[in-house]
Tab-separated table of N, CA and C in Angstrom:
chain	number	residue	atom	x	y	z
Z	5	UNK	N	13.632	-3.230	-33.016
Z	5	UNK	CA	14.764	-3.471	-32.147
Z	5	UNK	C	15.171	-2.195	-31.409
Z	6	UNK	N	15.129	-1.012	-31.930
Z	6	UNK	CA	15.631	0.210	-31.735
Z	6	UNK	C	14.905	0.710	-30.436
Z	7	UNK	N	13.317	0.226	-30.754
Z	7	UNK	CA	12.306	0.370	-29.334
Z	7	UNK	C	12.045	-0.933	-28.172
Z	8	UNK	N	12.428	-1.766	-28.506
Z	8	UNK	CA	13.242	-2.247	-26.839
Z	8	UNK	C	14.342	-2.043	-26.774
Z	9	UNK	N	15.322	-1.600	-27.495
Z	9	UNK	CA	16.687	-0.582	-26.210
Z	9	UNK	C	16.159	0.587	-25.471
Z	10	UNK	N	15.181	1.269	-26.173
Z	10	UNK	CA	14.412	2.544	-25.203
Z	10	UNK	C	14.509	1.983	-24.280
Z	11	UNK	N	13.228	0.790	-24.311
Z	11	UNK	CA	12.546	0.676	-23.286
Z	11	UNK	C	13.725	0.268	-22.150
Z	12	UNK	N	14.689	-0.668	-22.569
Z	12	UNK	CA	15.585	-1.676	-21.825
Z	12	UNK	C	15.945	-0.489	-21.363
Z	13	UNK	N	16.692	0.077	-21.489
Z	13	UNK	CA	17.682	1.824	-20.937
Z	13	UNK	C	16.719	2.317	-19.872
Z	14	UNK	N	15.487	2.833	-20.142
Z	14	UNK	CA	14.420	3.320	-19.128
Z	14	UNK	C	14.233	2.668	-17.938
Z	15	UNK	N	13.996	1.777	-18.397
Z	15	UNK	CA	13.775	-0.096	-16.953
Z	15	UNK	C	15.389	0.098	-16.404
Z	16	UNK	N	16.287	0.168	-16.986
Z	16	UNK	CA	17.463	0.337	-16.060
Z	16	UNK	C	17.746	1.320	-15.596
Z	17	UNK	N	17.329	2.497	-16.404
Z	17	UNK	CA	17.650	4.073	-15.288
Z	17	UNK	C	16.898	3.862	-14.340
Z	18	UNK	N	15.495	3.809	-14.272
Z	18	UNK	CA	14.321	3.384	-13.064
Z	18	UNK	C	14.694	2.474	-12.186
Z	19	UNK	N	15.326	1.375	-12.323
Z	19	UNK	CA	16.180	0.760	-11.301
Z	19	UNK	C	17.146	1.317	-10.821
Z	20	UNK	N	18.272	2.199	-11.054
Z	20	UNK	CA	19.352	2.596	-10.827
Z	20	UNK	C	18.841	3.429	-9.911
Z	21	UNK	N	18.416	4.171	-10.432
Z	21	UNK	CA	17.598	5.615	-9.542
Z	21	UNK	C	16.859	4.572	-8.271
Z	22	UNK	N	16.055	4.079	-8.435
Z	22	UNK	CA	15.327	3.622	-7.450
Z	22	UNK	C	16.167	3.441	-6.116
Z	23	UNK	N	17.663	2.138	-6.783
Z	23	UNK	CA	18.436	1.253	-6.103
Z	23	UNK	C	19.736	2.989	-5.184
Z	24	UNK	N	19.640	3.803	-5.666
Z	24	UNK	CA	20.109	4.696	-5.125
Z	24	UNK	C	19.872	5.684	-4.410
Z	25	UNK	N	18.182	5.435	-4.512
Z	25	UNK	CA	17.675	6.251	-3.428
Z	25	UNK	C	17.057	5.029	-1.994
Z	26	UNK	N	17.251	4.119	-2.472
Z	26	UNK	CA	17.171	2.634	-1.406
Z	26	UNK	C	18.238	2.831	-0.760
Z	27	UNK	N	19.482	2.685	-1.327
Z	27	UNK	CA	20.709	2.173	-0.296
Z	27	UNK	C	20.630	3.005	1.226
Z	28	UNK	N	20.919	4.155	1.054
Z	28	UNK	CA	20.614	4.584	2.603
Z	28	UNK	C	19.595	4.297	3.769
Z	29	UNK	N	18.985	3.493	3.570
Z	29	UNK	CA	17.644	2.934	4.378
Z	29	UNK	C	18.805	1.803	4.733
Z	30	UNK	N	19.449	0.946	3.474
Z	30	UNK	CA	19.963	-0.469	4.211
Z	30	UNK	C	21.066	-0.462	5.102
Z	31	UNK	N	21.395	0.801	4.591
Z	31	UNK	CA	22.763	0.437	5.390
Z	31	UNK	C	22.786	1.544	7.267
Z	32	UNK	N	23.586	1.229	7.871
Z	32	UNK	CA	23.618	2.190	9.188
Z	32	UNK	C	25.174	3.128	8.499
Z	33	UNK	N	25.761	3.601	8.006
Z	33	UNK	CA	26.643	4.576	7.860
Z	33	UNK	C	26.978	4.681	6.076
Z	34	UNK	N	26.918	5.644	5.885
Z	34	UNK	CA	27.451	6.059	4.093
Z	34	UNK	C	28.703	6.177	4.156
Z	35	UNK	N	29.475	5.852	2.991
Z	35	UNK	CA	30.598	6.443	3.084
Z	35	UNK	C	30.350	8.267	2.463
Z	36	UNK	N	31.766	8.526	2.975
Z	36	UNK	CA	31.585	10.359	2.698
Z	36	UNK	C	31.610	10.878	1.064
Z	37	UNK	N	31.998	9.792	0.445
Z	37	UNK	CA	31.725	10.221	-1.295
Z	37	UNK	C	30.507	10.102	-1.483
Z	38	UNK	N	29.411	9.300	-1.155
Z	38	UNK	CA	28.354	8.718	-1.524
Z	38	UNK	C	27.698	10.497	-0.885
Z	39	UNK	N	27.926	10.970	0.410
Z	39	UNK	CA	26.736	11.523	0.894
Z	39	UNK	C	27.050	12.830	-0.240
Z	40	UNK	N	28.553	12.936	-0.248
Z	40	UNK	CA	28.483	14.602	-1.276
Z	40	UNK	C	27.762	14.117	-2.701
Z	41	UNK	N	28.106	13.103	-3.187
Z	41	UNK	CA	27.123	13.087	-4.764
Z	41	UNK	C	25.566	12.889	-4.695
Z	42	UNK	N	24.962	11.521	-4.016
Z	42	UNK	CA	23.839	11.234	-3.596
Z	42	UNK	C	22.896	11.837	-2.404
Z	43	UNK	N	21.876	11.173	-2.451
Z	43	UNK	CA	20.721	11.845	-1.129
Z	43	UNK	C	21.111	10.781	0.184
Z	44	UNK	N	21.638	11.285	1.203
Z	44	UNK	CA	21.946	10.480	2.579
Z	44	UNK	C	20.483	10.553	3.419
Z	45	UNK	N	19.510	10.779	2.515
Z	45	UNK	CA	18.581	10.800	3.685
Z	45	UNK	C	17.402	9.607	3.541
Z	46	UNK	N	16.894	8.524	4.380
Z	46	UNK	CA	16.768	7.600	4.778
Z	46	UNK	C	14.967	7.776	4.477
Z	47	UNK	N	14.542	6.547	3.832
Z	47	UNK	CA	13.007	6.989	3.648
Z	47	UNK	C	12.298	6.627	4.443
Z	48	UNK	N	11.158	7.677	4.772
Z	48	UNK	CA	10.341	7.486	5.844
Z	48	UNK	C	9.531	6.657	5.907
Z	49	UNK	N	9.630	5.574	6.649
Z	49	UNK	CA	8.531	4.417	6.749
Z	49	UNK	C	7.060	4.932	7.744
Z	50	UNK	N	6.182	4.383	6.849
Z	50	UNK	CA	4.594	5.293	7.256
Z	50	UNK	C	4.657	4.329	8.857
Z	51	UNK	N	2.975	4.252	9.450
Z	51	UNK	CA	2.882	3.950	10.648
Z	51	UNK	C	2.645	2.332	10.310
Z	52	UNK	N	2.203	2.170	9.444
Z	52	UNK	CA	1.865	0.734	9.058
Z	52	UNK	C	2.870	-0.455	8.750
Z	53	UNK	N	4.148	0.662	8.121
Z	53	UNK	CA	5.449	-0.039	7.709
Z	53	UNK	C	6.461	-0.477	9.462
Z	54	UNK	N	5.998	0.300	10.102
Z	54	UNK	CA	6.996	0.621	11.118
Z	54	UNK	C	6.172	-0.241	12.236
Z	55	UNK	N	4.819	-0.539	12.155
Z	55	UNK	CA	4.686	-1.960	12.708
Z	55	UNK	C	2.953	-0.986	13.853
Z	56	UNK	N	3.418	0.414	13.759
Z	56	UNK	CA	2.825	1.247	14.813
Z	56	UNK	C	1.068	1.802	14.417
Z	57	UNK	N	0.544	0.250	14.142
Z	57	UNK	CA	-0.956	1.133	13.845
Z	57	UNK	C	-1.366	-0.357	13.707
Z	58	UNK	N	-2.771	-0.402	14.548
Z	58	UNK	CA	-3.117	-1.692	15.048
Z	58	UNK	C	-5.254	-1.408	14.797
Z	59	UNK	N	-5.607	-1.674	13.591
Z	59	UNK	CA	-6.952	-1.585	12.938
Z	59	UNK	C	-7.593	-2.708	14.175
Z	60	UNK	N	-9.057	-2.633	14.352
Z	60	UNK	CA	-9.968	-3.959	14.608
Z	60	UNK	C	-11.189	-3.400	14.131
Z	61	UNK	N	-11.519	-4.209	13.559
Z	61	UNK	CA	-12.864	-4.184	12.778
Z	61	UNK	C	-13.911	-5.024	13.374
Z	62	UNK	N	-15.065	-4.461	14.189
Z	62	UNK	CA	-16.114	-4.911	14.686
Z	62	UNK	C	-17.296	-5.285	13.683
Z	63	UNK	N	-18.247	-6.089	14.335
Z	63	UNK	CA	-19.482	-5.587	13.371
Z	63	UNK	C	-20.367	-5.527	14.427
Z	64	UNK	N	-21.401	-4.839	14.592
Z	64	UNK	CA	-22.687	-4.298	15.246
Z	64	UNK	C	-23.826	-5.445	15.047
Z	65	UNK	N	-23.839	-6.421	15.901
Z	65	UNK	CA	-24.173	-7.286	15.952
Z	65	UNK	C	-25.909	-7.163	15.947
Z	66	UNK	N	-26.072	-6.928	16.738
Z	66	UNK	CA	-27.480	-6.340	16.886
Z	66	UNK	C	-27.948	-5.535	15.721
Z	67	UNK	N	-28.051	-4.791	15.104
Z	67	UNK	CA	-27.961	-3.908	14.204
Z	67	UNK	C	-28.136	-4.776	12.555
Z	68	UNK	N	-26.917	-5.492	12.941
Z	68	UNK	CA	-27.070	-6.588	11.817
Z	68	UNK	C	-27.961	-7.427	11.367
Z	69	UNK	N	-28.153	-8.233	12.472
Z	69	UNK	CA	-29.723	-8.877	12.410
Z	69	UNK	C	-30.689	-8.223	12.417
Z	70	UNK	N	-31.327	-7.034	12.754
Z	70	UNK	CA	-32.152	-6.375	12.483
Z	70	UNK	C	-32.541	-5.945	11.113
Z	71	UNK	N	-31.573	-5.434	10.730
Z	71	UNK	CA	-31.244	-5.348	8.849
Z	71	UNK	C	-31.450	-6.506	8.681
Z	72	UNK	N	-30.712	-7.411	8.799
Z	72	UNK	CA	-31.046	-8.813	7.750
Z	72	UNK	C	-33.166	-9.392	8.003
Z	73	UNK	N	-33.458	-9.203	9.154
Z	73	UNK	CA	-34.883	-9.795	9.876
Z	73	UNK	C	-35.804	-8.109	8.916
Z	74	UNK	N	-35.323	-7.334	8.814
Z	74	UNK	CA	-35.979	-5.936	7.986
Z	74	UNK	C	-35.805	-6.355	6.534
Z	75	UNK	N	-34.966	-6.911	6.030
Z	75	UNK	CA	-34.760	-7.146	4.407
Z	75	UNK	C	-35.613	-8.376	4.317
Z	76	UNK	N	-35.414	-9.537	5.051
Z	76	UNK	CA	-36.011	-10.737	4.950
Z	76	UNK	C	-37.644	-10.765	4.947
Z	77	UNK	N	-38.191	-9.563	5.522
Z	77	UNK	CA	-39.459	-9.406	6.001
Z	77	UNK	C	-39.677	-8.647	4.770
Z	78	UNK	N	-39.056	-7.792	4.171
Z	78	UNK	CA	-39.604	-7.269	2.743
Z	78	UNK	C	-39.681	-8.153	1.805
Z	79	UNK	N	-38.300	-9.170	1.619
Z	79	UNK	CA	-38.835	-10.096	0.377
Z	79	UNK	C	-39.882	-11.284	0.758
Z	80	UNK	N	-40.149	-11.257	1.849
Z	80	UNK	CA	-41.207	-12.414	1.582
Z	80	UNK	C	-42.983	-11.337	1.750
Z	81	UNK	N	-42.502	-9.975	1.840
Z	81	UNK	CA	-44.220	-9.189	1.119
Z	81	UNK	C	-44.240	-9.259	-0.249
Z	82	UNK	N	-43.026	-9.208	-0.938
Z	82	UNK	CA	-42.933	-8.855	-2.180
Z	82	UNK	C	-43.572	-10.320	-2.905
Z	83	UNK	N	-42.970	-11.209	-2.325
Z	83	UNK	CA	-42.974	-12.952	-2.907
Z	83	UNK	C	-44.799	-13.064	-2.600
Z	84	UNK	N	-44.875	-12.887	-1.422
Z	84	UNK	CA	-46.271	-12.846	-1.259
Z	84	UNK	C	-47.811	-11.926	-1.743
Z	85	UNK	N	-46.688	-10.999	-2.226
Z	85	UNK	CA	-47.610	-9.031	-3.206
Z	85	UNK	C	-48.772	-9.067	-2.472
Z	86	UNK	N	-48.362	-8.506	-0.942
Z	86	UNK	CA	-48.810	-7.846	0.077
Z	86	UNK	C	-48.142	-6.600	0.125
């Protein structure tokens, strides 16, 4: 019993902490007690969070079939032990 209150206490400091370094992201103004005890500074959202990074993934079409018509042509020497 003694070792899930650890644990329970830990899981709630880790939330607390977490939920207090969150609030300034949600809100647009702190009040002025919050900024002298806590961190007023707002976490940086990467390029991916912020919407600003746009991946496309091609494939080399040509290239592809060549590999596949190069692999296909080895297993049928092998099948054939030529």
């Amino acid at each position: 019993m003694k070792d899930l209150r650890w644990r329970a206490a830990l899981v709630l400091a880790v939330f607390v902490v977490a939920l207090v370094y969150l609030l300034p992201t949600l809100g647009k103004e702190l009040p002025e007690w919050w900024v002298k005890f806590f961190p007023d500074k707002k976490i940086n959202l990467g390029l991916d969070l912020q919407g600003g990074m746009h991946l496309v993934l091609e494939v080399e079409t040509d290239k592809a079939v060549e590999n596949t018509v190069e692999r296909l042509a080895q297993e049928m020497k092998s099948e054939l032990g030529t």
